[in-house]
Structures are given as C-alpha cells and as structure tokens.
Tab-separated table of C-alpha atoms and ligand atoms in Angstrom:
chain	number	residue	atom	x	y	z
A	1	MET	CA	92.908	100.353	97.323
A	2	THR	CA	92.919	100.643	93.393
A	3	THR	CA	94.065	99.153	90.430
A	4	GLU	CA	95.051	103.091	89.056
A	5	THR	CA	98.007	103.337	91.655
A	6	SER	CA	101.415	103.872	90.248
A	7	LEU	CA	104.664	104.223	91.871
A	8	HIS	CA	106.670	107.571	90.446
A	9	GLY	CA	109.494	109.472	91.589
A	10	SER	CA	112.844	108.744	93.225
A	11	LEU	CA	114.084	108.207	96.765
A	12	ALA	CA	116.916	106.491	98.692
A	13	VAL	CA	115.711	104.226	101.180
A	14	PRO	CA	117.507	103.909	104.462
A	15	GLY	CA	120.713	102.295	104.932
A	16	ASP	CA	121.389	98.741	104.741
A	17	LYS	CA	120.752	96.628	107.944
A	18	SER	CA	123.357	93.741	107.519
A	19	ILE	CA	126.069	96.288	106.705
A	20	SER	CA	124.668	98.454	109.877
A	21	HIS	CA	125.033	95.397	112.062
A	22	ARG	CA	128.120	94.789	110.895
A	23	ALA	CA	130.218	98.621	111.174
A	24	LEU	CA	128.589	98.409	114.871
A	25	ILE	CA	129.675	94.847	116.001
A	26	PHE	CA	133.132	95.146	114.055
A	27	SER	CA	133.651	98.321	115.736
A	28	ALA	CA	134.961	96.102	118.443
A	29	LEU	CA	137.934	94.832	116.676
A	30	CYS	CA	139.340	98.549	116.818
A	31	LYS	CA	140.968	100.437	119.269
A	32	GLY	CA	139.673	103.957	118.282
A	33	ARG	CA	136.733	105.583	116.624
A	34	VAL	CA	134.772	104.517	113.758
A	35	THR	CA	132.401	107.068	112.193
A	36	ILE	CA	129.469	105.632	110.368
A	37	THR	CA	127.067	107.539	108.131
A	38	GLY	CA	123.902	106.277	106.531
A	39	LEU	CA	123.179	103.893	109.444
A	40	SER	CA	120.146	102.028	109.026
A	41	PRO	CA	117.206	103.363	111.345
A	42	ALA	CA	115.935	99.991	112.022
A	43	GLU	CA	114.790	98.784	115.385
A	44	ASP	CA	117.209	95.837	114.826
A	45	CYS	CA	120.309	97.966	114.083
A	46	GLN	CA	119.373	99.448	117.479
A	47	SER	CA	119.373	95.955	119.388
A	48	SER	CA	122.890	95.667	118.050
A	49	ALA	CA	123.741	99.260	119.285
A	50	HIS	CA	122.515	98.657	122.426
A	51	CYS	CA	124.405	95.099	123.053
A	52	MET	CA	127.793	96.825	121.964
A	53	THR	CA	127.146	99.473	124.561
A	54	ALA	CA	126.771	96.842	126.966
A	55	LEU	CA	129.797	95.058	126.136
A	56	GLY	CA	131.880	98.622	126.625
A	57	LEU	CA	131.693	100.342	123.213
A	58	THR	CA	130.445	104.303	123.290
A	59	ILE	CA	127.838	105.117	120.618
A	60	THR	CA	127.493	108.835	120.065
A	61	PRO	CA	124.407	109.713	117.432
A	62	ASP	CA	125.374	113.018	115.636
A	63	ALA	CA	122.383	115.298	116.471
A	64	ASN	CA	122.450	117.129	113.483
A	65	GLU	CA	122.584	114.270	110.791
A	66	ALA	CA	120.580	111.430	110.648
A	67	GLY	CA	122.577	107.901	110.398
A	68	ARG	CA	125.790	109.522	111.552
A	69	LEU	CA	127.596	108.380	114.711
A	70	THR	CA	130.540	107.867	116.034
A	71	VAL	CA	131.829	104.455	117.872
A	72	ASP	CA	134.440	104.477	120.601
A	73	SER	CA	135.851	101.205	121.229
A	74	PRO	CA	138.487	100.233	123.638
A	75	GLY	CA	139.452	97.315	121.745
A	76	LEU	CA	138.552	93.505	122.055
A	77	ASP	CA	140.850	92.724	125.154
A	78	ALA	CA	139.125	95.841	126.953
A	79	LEU	CA	135.567	94.461	126.326
A	80	THR	CA	133.824	94.068	129.683
A	81	ALA	CA	131.216	91.639	130.884
A	82	PRO	CA	127.578	92.793	130.084
A	83	LYS	CA	125.973	93.676	133.113
A	84	SER	CA	122.463	92.448	132.224
A	85	VAL	CA	121.027	90.579	129.151
A	86	LEU	CA	121.936	90.924	125.727
A	87	ASP	CA	118.482	91.776	124.380
A	88	ALA	CA	118.501	91.338	120.824
A	89	GLY	CA	114.791	91.717	120.675
A	90	ASN	CA	113.629	90.492	116.958
A	91	SER	CA	117.121	90.365	115.404
A	92	GLY	CA	118.953	87.339	113.947
A	93	THR	CA	121.915	88.671	112.965
A	94	THR	CA	122.501	90.583	116.383
A	95	ILE	CA	122.280	87.581	118.310
A	96	ARG	CA	123.940	85.406	115.869
A	97	VAL	CA	127.082	87.416	115.009
A	98	MET	CA	127.139	88.711	118.644
A	99	SER	CA	127.720	85.214	119.702
A	100	GLY	CA	130.803	84.609	117.838
A	101	LEU	CA	132.341	88.048	118.861
A	102	VAL	CA	131.807	87.193	122.642
A	103	ALA	CA	132.790	83.471	122.685
A	104	GLY	CA	136.665	84.382	122.451
A	105	ARG	CA	135.886	86.754	125.658
A	106	PRO	CA	136.683	85.715	128.964
A	107	PHE	CA	133.027	86.567	130.347
A	108	ILE	CA	129.630	85.112	130.688
A	109	SER	CA	127.286	86.916	128.236
A	110	LYS	CA	123.779	86.161	128.447
A	111	PHE	CA	121.497	86.485	125.335
A	112	ASP	CA	117.597	86.697	124.926
A	113	GLY	CA	115.054	88.138	122.398
A	114	ASP	CA	111.356	88.591	121.338
A	115	GLN	CA	109.170	86.022	120.822
A	116	SER	CA	110.017	85.397	117.535
A	117	LEU	CA	113.524	85.243	117.968
A	118	ARG	CA	113.287	82.818	120.842
A	119	LYS	CA	111.591	80.243	118.348
A	120	ARG	CA	114.601	80.652	115.682
A	121	PRO	CA	117.354	77.962	115.607
A	122	MET	CA	120.330	78.915	117.379
A	123	SER	CA	122.316	75.488	117.513
A	124	ARG	CA	123.804	76.400	113.857
A	125	VAL	CA	126.164	78.989	115.428
A	126	LEU	CA	126.270	78.111	118.867
A	127	ASP	CA	127.033	74.367	118.319
A	128	LEU	CA	130.009	75.277	116.224
A	129	LEU	CA	131.014	78.236	118.803
A	130	ALA	CA	131.122	74.726	121.305
A	131	GLN	CA	133.508	72.800	119.477
A	132	MET	CA	135.876	75.622	119.319
A	133	GLY	CA	135.789	75.670	122.824
A	134	ALA	CA	133.155	78.141	123.906
A	135	THR	CA	130.598	76.604	126.796
A	136	VAL	CA	126.965	77.093	125.781
A	137	SER	CA	124.004	76.609	128.001
A	138	PHE	CA	120.304	77.044	126.782
A	139	GLU	CA	118.143	78.369	129.846
A	140	ALA	CA	114.783	76.789	128.789
A	141	LYS	CA	114.379	75.095	125.345
A	142	GLN	CA	117.728	73.383	123.879
A	143	GLY	CA	118.899	75.228	120.899
A	144	CYS	CA	116.851	78.570	121.346
A	145	ALA	CA	117.228	81.645	123.159
A	146	PRO	CA	117.655	82.788	126.190
A	147	PHE	CA	121.227	81.188	126.423
A	148	SER	CA	124.699	82.151	127.851
A	149	VAL	CA	127.738	81.820	125.885
A	150	THR	CA	130.772	81.421	128.450
A	151	GLY	CA	133.616	82.641	126.466
A	152	THR	CA	137.725	81.434	126.513
A	153	GLN	CA	140.589	80.813	124.204
A	154	LEU	CA	139.051	79.273	121.269
A	155	THR	CA	140.782	76.990	118.725
A	156	GLY	CA	140.479	77.314	115.358
A	157	LYS	CA	138.385	74.833	113.372
A	158	HIS	CA	137.531	74.173	109.778
A	159	PHE	CA	133.881	74.211	109.021
A	160	ASP	CA	131.691	73.189	105.662
A	161	LEU	CA	128.309	74.794	106.855
A	162	PRO	CA	125.703	73.208	105.314
A	163	VAL	CA	123.228	76.403	104.738
A	164	ALA	CA	124.862	79.486	103.205
A	165	SER	CA	124.040	81.636	105.876
A	166	ALA	CA	126.023	84.842	106.044
A	167	GLN	CA	125.218	85.146	109.625
A	168	VAL	CA	126.688	81.482	110.868
A	169	GLN	CA	129.929	82.559	108.687
A	170	THR	CA	130.424	85.958	110.196
A	171	ALA	CA	129.683	84.776	114.002
A	172	LEU	CA	132.731	81.953	113.255
A	173	LEU	CA	135.047	84.535	111.542
A	174	LEU	CA	134.633	86.772	114.654
A	175	ALA	CA	135.381	83.839	116.756
A	176	GLY	CA	138.304	82.497	114.694
A	177	LEU	CA	140.186	86.041	114.827
A	178	GLN	CA	140.511	85.309	118.480
A	179	ALA	CA	141.198	81.801	118.275
A	180	GLU	CA	144.372	79.830	118.143
A	181	GLY	CA	145.310	78.467	114.888
A	182	SER	CA	143.463	78.927	111.452
A	183	THR	CA	139.745	78.946	111.203
A	184	VAL	CA	138.261	78.060	107.765
A	185	VAL	CA	134.635	78.632	107.183
A	186	SER	CA	132.974	77.282	103.675
A	187	LEU	CA	129.243	77.990	102.597
A	188	PRO	CA	127.855	75.652	99.922
A	189	GLN	CA	126.970	78.676	97.739
A	190	ILE	CA	127.283	82.231	97.404
A	191	ALA	CA	125.647	84.428	99.993
A	192	ARG	CA	126.309	88.265	100.910
A	193	ASP	CA	130.181	88.858	101.373
A	194	HIS	CA	129.552	92.139	103.347
A	195	THR	CA	131.661	90.983	106.137
A	196	LEU	CA	134.602	90.311	103.745
A	197	ARG	CA	134.458	93.634	102.097
A	198	MET	CA	134.172	95.324	105.834
A	199	PHE	CA	137.005	93.155	106.790
A	200	ARG	CA	139.037	94.691	103.358
A	201	HIS	CA	138.048	98.265	104.136
A	202	MET	CA	138.929	97.981	107.700
A	203	GLY	CA	142.148	95.974	107.562
A	204	VAL	CA	141.107	92.938	108.558
A	205	PRO	CA	143.394	90.266	107.135
A	206	PHE	CA	141.878	87.037	105.829
A	207	ALA	CA	142.279	84.245	102.596
A	208	GLU	CA	140.019	82.676	100.216
A	209	PRO	CA	141.737	79.513	99.821
A	210	SER	CA	138.566	78.358	97.114
A	211	ALA	CA	135.334	79.631	96.155
A	212	ASN	CA	133.103	80.395	99.147
A	213	SER	CA	135.777	79.390	101.452
A	214	VAL	CA	137.293	82.103	103.826
A	215	ARG	CA	140.233	81.610	106.402
A	216	VAL	CA	141.265	84.088	108.890
A	217	GLU	CA	144.013	83.530	112.072
A	218	LYS	CA	144.211	85.265	115.290
A	219	LEU	CA	144.296	89.006	115.185
A	220	GLN	CA	147.595	90.127	116.469
A	221	LYS	CA	146.909	93.511	116.790
A	222	MET	CA	143.765	95.755	117.384
A	223	LEU	CA	142.776	98.001	114.082
A	224	ASP	CA	142.802	101.557	114.040
A	225	GLY	CA	139.263	103.361	113.859
A	226	PHE	CA	138.022	103.642	110.172
A	227	SER	CA	134.988	105.572	108.187
A	228	ILE	CA	132.093	103.889	106.637
A	229	ASP	CA	129.317	105.542	104.575
A	230	VAL	CA	126.078	102.688	104.596
A	231	PRO	CA	124.397	102.328	101.229
A	232	ALA	CA	120.670	102.049	100.831
A	233	ASP	CA	119.597	98.283	101.960
A	234	ILE	CA	118.203	96.398	98.738
A	235	SER	CA	116.095	94.268	100.747
A	236	SER	CA	114.160	97.790	101.717
A	237	ALA	CA	114.149	98.669	97.828
A	238	ALA	CA	113.004	95.646	96.964
A	239	PHE	CA	109.433	96.334	97.993
A	240	PHE	CA	109.272	99.325	95.260
A	241	MET	CA	110.711	97.507	92.810
A	242	VAL	CA	108.098	94.996	93.051
A	243	GLY	CA	105.707	97.479	93.168
A	244	ALA	CA	106.807	99.314	90.247
A	245	ALA	CA	107.369	96.631	87.859
A	246	CYS	CA	103.650	95.238	88.855
A	247	LEU	CA	101.803	98.747	88.758
A	248	LYS	CA	101.050	100.091	85.301
A	249	ASP	CA	102.809	103.144	84.374
A	250	SER	CA	105.170	103.103	87.096
A	251	ASP	CA	108.713	104.686	86.676
A	252	ILE	CA	110.845	104.985	89.793
A	253	THR	CA	114.818	105.458	90.966
A	254	LEU	CA	116.129	104.108	94.215
A	255	LYS	CA	118.947	105.990	94.759
A	256	ASN	CA	122.503	105.101	95.982
A	257	CYS	CA	121.240	101.316	96.420
A	258	GLY	CA	123.511	98.626	97.520
A	259	VAL	CA	124.026	95.966	94.394
A	260	ASN	CA	126.471	93.221	96.322
A	261	PRO	CA	126.385	90.187	94.055
A	262	GLY	CA	124.939	88.131	97.295
A	263	ARG	CA	122.079	90.319	97.418
A	264	THR	CA	120.732	90.640	93.773
A	265	LEU	CA	118.375	87.952	93.190
A	266	VAL	CA	115.788	90.693	92.995
A	267	ILE	CA	117.093	92.093	90.033
A	268	ASP	CA	117.882	88.822	88.121
A	269	VAL	CA	114.495	87.700	88.543
A	270	LEU	CA	112.780	90.798	87.625
A	271	GLN	CA	114.893	91.254	84.669
A	272	ARG	CA	114.073	87.620	83.702
A	273	MET	CA	110.230	87.991	84.051
A	274	GLY	CA	110.814	90.853	81.498
A	275	ALA	CA	111.013	94.152	83.942
A	276	ASN	CA	112.658	97.084	82.467
A	277	ILE	CA	115.464	97.525	85.290
A	278	GLU	CA	118.377	99.931	84.622
A	279	ILE	CA	121.577	100.159	87.149
A	280	LEU	CA	122.609	103.329	86.647
A	281	ASN	CA	126.070	105.355	88.207
A	282	ALA	CA	127.513	102.257	89.315
A	283	ARG	CA	130.489	102.828	91.757
A	284	GLU	CA	132.199	101.675	94.983
A	285	VAL	CA	131.380	103.037	98.208
A	286	SER	CA	133.361	101.638	101.573
A	287	GLY	CA	133.993	98.604	99.644
A	288	GLU	CA	130.537	97.521	98.484
A	289	PRO	CA	129.011	98.116	95.134
A	290	VAL	CA	126.534	100.921	94.800
A	291	ALA	CA	124.358	101.889	92.212
A	292	ASP	CA	121.042	103.910	91.336
A	293	ILE	CA	118.233	101.200	90.328
A	294	ARG	CA	115.580	102.728	87.782
A	295	VAL	CA	112.422	100.693	87.138
A	296	ARG	CA	109.677	101.295	84.582
A	297	TYR	CA	106.731	99.092	84.182
A	298	ALA	CA	106.813	96.913	81.080
A	299	GLY	CA	103.900	95.072	80.923
A	300	ARG	CA	102.667	91.897	82.407
A	301	LEU	CA	106.136	90.070	83.494
A	302	GLN	CA	106.881	86.259	82.371
A	303	GLY	CA	107.225	83.413	84.773
A	304	THR	CA	110.630	82.041	85.785
A	305	THR	CA	112.021	79.674	88.738
A	306	ILE	CA	114.228	80.401	91.520
A	307	PHE	CA	116.509	77.734	92.116
A	308	GLY	CA	117.571	76.504	95.238
A	309	ASP	CA	121.489	77.837	95.024
A	310	GLU	CA	120.231	81.336	94.210
A	311	VAL	CA	117.785	81.512	96.946
A	312	ALA	CA	120.806	82.844	99.772
A	313	SER	CA	121.316	85.828	97.447
A	314	GLY	CA	117.802	86.875	98.018
A	315	VAL	CA	116.304	84.762	101.004
A	316	ASP	CA	114.571	88.018	102.464
A	317	GLU	CA	113.094	89.090	99.200
A	318	ILE	CA	111.223	85.837	98.358
A	319	PRO	CA	107.798	87.147	100.095
A	320	ILE	CA	107.399	90.311	97.990
A	321	LEU	CA	108.843	88.616	94.668
A	322	SER	CA	106.173	86.044	95.066
A	323	ILE	CA	103.659	89.081	94.161
A	324	ALA	CA	105.368	89.607	90.935
A	325	GLY	CA	105.082	86.016	90.367
A	326	ALA	CA	101.176	85.408	91.221
A	327	LEU	CA	100.436	88.355	88.649
A	328	CYS	CA	102.584	86.714	85.835
A	329	GLU	CA	102.076	85.112	82.592
A	330	GLY	CA	103.044	81.347	82.950
A	331	GLN	CA	104.353	79.514	86.166
A	332	PHE	CA	106.572	80.897	89.232
A	333	VAL	CA	108.123	78.433	90.745
A	334	VAL	CA	110.370	78.512	94.015
A	335	GLU	CA	112.641	75.683	94.740
A	336	GLY	CA	115.130	74.970	97.826
A	337	ALA	CA	113.754	77.706	100.028
A	338	GLY	CA	113.074	75.781	103.396
A	339	GLU	CA	115.513	78.601	105.153
A	340	LEU	CA	112.157	80.866	104.736
A	341	ARG	CA	110.585	78.654	107.579
A	342	HIS	CA	113.631	79.558	110.092
A	343	LYS	CA	113.128	83.776	109.371
A	344	GLU	CA	111.055	86.005	111.388
A	345	SER	CA	107.728	83.758	111.081
A	346	ASP	CA	107.544	80.552	108.948
A	347	ARG	CA	107.467	82.699	105.807
A	348	LEU	CA	106.552	79.774	103.596
A	349	THR	CA	103.126	79.114	105.396
A	350	ALA	CA	102.454	82.494	105.839
A	351	ILE	CA	103.058	83.881	102.181
A	352	THR	CA	100.962	80.633	100.483
A	353	THR	CA	98.367	81.262	102.717
A	354	ASN	CA	98.082	84.834	102.036
A	355	LEU	CA	98.257	84.426	98.373
A	356	ARG	CA	95.567	81.800	98.407
A	357	ASN	CA	93.194	84.511	100.357
A	358	ILE	CA	94.114	87.033	97.568
A	359	GLY	CA	92.739	84.849	95.034
A	360	ALA	CA	96.278	83.290	93.893
A	361	ASP	CA	96.404	79.599	92.409
A	362	VAL	CA	99.311	78.173	94.788
A	363	GLN	CA	100.552	74.754	95.303
A	364	ASP	CA	102.814	74.192	98.111
A	365	SER	CA	105.916	72.241	98.642
A	366	GLU	CA	108.288	71.327	101.492
A	367	ASP	CA	110.785	73.902	100.701
A	368	GLY	CA	108.921	75.963	98.032
A	369	PHE	CA	105.639	76.692	96.267
A	370	THR	CA	104.371	77.100	92.690
A	371	LEU	CA	102.522	79.693	91.608
A	372	LYS	CA	99.865	79.758	88.181
A	373	GLY	CA	100.220	83.612	87.229
A	374	GLN	CA	96.871	85.719	86.769
A	375	ALA	CA	96.323	88.830	85.434
A	376	LYS	CA	94.013	89.938	88.395
A	377	LEU	CA	94.219	89.161	92.266
A	378	PRO	CA	90.879	90.447	93.705
A	379	GLY	CA	91.937	90.598	97.246
A	380	ASN	CA	89.467	92.115	99.598
A	381	CYS	CA	90.504	89.746	102.572
A	382	GLU	CA	93.111	90.098	105.799
A	383	TRP	CA	96.783	90.002	105.395
A	384	ALA	CA	98.137	88.242	108.117
A	385	THR	CA	101.749	89.611	109.288
A	386	HIS	CA	102.647	87.053	111.965
A	387	LEU	CA	104.576	90.276	113.559
A	388	ASP	CA	107.089	89.683	110.536
A	389	HIS	CA	108.203	93.066	109.038
A	390	ARG	CA	108.675	91.731	105.425
A	391	LEU	CA	105.474	90.394	105.445
A	392	ALA	CA	103.612	93.746	106.495
A	393	MET	CA	105.610	95.571	103.347
A	394	THR	CA	104.601	93.186	101.462
A	395	GLY	CA	101.061	93.398	102.495
A	396	LEU	CA	101.038	97.019	101.695
A	397	ILE	CA	102.105	96.637	98.492
A	398	VAL	CA	99.531	93.862	97.991
A	399	ASN	CA	97.067	96.779	98.879
A	400	LEU	CA	98.254	98.701	95.816
A	401	ILE	CA	97.703	95.872	93.574
A	402	CYS	CA	94.584	94.170	94.546
A	403	PRO	CA	91.441	96.005	93.494
A	404	GLY	CA	89.842	95.213	96.735
A	405	GLY	CA	92.586	95.866	98.876
A	406	VAL	CA	93.966	94.238	101.617
A	407	ARG	CA	93.373	94.582	105.576
A	408	LEU	CA	96.868	94.204	107.458
A	409	GLN	CA	96.519	92.978	110.973
A	410	GLU	CA	99.301	95.269	111.811
A	411	THR	CA	101.905	97.252	110.488
A	412	ASP	CA	103.985	98.181	113.607
A	413	SER	CA	106.540	95.389	113.326
A	414	ILE	CA	107.660	97.466	110.146
A	415	LYS	CA	109.559	99.402	112.392
A	416	ILE	CA	112.034	96.472	112.638
A	417	SER	CA	113.637	97.620	109.401
A	418	TYR	CA	111.997	100.270	107.665
A	419	PRO	CA	109.961	102.732	109.988
A	420	THR	CA	109.707	105.408	107.400
A	421	PHE	CA	108.170	102.423	104.937
A	422	GLN	CA	104.561	103.960	104.628
A	423	GLN	CA	105.583	107.754	104.301
A	424	ASP	CA	107.923	106.556	101.359
A	425	LEU	CA	105.393	104.394	99.587
A	426	ASP	CA	102.737	107.457	100.086
A	427	GLN	CA	105.677	109.573	98.306
A	428	LEU	CA	106.187	107.296	95.363
A	429	THR	CA	102.537	106.679	95.373
A	430	ARG	CA	100.361	108.297	92.157
A	431	GLN	CA	96.754	107.987	91.290
A	432	LEU	CA	96.109	107.458	87.775
A	433	VAL	CA	92.909	108.554	86.621
B	1	LIG	C1	121.597	88.280	107.212
B	1	LIG	C2	121.529	87.241	106.758
B	1	LIG	C3	120.630	86.548	106.491
B	1	LIG	C4	119.277	87.380	106.115
B	1	LIG	C5	119.478	88.527	107.381
B	1	LIG	C6	120.607	89.100	107.373
B	1	LIG	C7	122.749	89.245	107.535
B	1	LIG	O1	120.134	85.242	106.978
B	1	LIG	O2	118.067	86.255	106.225
B	1	LIG	O3	118.036	88.841	107.260
B	1	LIG	O4	123.253	90.349	107.832
B	1	LIG	O5	124.145	88.338	107.478
B	1	LIG	P1	121.143	83.824	106.975
B	1	LIG	O6	122.507	84.353	107.062
B	1	LIG	O7	120.787	83.248	108.152
B	1	LIG	O8	120.417	83.341	105.519
C-alpha cells in the first residue's frame, strides 16, 4: 500500500507446474517406479495426481520431504478404467493431456472440471483425437466438459496445429505413442518443449522431421522407471521479476528456476524494456535448462511490443508483464494474444479492465492491447480476479506498486498454482524509509 516498498533477497519458488503435470502423467508410459523431487504443490497438479491414481497408478508422497514422491505404474496396458469421473478441477493441462493418454486405452473415461474449466474449449484436442479413432461425447455443451472419451486402437495422423498449444501437442503425442502408424504434430511457432525434453530423459523415442514438428510411432515396449528433479516455475517467478523491475531499490535472486526457451518471454521482454536481469549458474537438470535469475531495479522501464509469434513463450505471463507496460516510458503493445481469452478467465478483458481502473491509459484490440505508459498508477480501487490465480497474484504485486493499493476480490484462487505466494511475497518485501 505504499510506493516505498522494494523486493529483496533470494527465494526458490515452487516446482514447475507444466513439468510436474507431465512427470505424473507420463509415468503411465513406464512399468516400474518413478521418483519425482520438487513437484509443484499447486492444486492443479493434485488434480493430475488424483486422476492418475484413478487409472491405477500408486502415488506415495515422502513424509519427510515436501515435493518428493514415488509413482508406481503398472504400465500402459495395465491401466484400469476409472470407477468415477476424472475431475480435472481448474486444470486445462490435466484434462487435455490426459484425454490424449486415455484415447488409446480400451475403456471409457469421463472428464469434468470446475465452472471455469467447463467454459474452456476442448474441441481443439478432442476433435483431433476423434480423427485418430477415439469416440468423444459431450454431456451438456458441445466442445466443453463434461465429456467422455471411449478409447480404442488409434490410427496415427499428421496434424498442423493452428495454435502453438503445448497441451494439444502433448495430448496428440501421447495418443500417437499408442497408435498404429506414425503421428506427426507441427506447431506454427515455438512453444514450451517440456514434453520432448521429458521424453528424451525417460527414453521415449521420437523424431523431429523439421523445426517445431515431432513424429512418434507406437511405443514397442514399456519404459523403465526414472527419476526427475523439477525446477522452480518461471511462471511463478515472473510475478517477483516484474515486481523487482518496477519497485525502486529492489534486488532479488530467484533460485533454481526453469529457463526453457519456450518459457522465457518474461525475461526477454523485461530485458528489452531495460531491466537489469542476470542469468547465473546456468545448468541442466533432468534435461531442462535451469538457472538462478537476479533482477535489480534499474530505473523506469522503456516501452516495447510483444508480437504474436512470441506469445506462446509467455502466454501465462502477459497479465503480470502488462503492469510493467503500464508504468513504462513510451508505449507497450501486445499483439496476436487472442489465446488469452481462453485461459482460466478471459485474461485480455480482465487485464485491460483492471488496468483502466487503476488509472492506466489502455486501448483494447481484438487480440491484444496498447498501453501509454505513466510514471504512476494511482490504484485505490477494486481488483477483479475472476477466480483466476494469475490475476490474483498480479493484483498482489499491483497492490505494492500503486500508492493507493488495490482491494482484491479474493486470493483463494492462488492455490491453483502457488499456495505459498503471499508468504513468499512477504519474505521478499521490504519497506523503504
Ligand atoms: C501449458 C501450456 C499452455 C499454458 C498452460 C500450461 C502446458 O497452454 O497456458 O498454463 O503445460 O502445456 P496452451 O498449450 O494451451 O497454450
């Protein structure tokens, strides 16, 4: 609630959500034991864990080390029909990626989710699984959860995806690993490649016939168990990165953070805006690039444009990046970001409405927005979260930046990705005198 706040110190944010989902779900490709360390405590990942348990995996958390667990998998052929609805909660990754897994299994899986997930588009993956041979039926609204997938012997296909969605790509590759003939999935641009890195780490064979294109064949034998260490989540670290770049005198280091090239838009954009960011101790852990990221306040940021062909590498970070944009010198433009309308809320409308309320100069477009930067954003208003975790965390950073603060509708949604966000923010926050 004051401009005289800065962020200081070092912190490892919780494990990466995307990698955690994949570690849990890909365990089904093994016959044996998978050991995971650093698993995300996000409620979304618990949704994946519950659904995988319903298919016959045994997941045992380590009583002495948070984020460490073993997954005992009977192998793909021994997965069992779920006895009840697979409840994906709020998690788009769980429902879409798992649809691809069960599309090749000879049983019926019924999926559902919360009110937000029920509104999100599922045809982008289910129509393609149907082309491979699965039967999909929607229970209430066409293209939305709840729906059921009747698995079968799939046939491989070639797909040129119109949207660079890592979730859809991953679902199709999991289906392809069970299909007769080859399956090729091409993306229109770079997206997170956690799936391919984990495939390599676990020994799943695949080929890359051209840039952003992957081919898989039917898996000939179950893989052995493996161990994986999940790095910290750059999408969670992004809130503190933007906070430190905007709050005077800040100096923070985010330890052990994943820096997958399909996720680093937040670093690229802040650097283009003139932020002081150092990538330290770069290394590889379980096939993923990892580093410590130091961010120091370096004065007012400059304007920039986020172009459509780079959106996929920071699709979840655009809400928090827009705060840096609203405070920049010059203009901050976001183009080609229509995908934001299909996330946990319509994030384009939500962010531009909130920004206008806190005093920013915003112009909306169909698939983005333009901000004329200002030195100060007054705030002293409500901040609507739409029960969307990333909007809530953005609001808590805005609360430190605006002299008048903001009043969040709720913060409970934050547990979807980062249950200890408020404690970690408090740990880094220092009042300047
Ligand atoms: C994710 C991919 C992204 C992202 C989501 C997680 C993943 O979705 O928004 O939070 O783990 O593959 P899309 O692939 O649909 O863009």
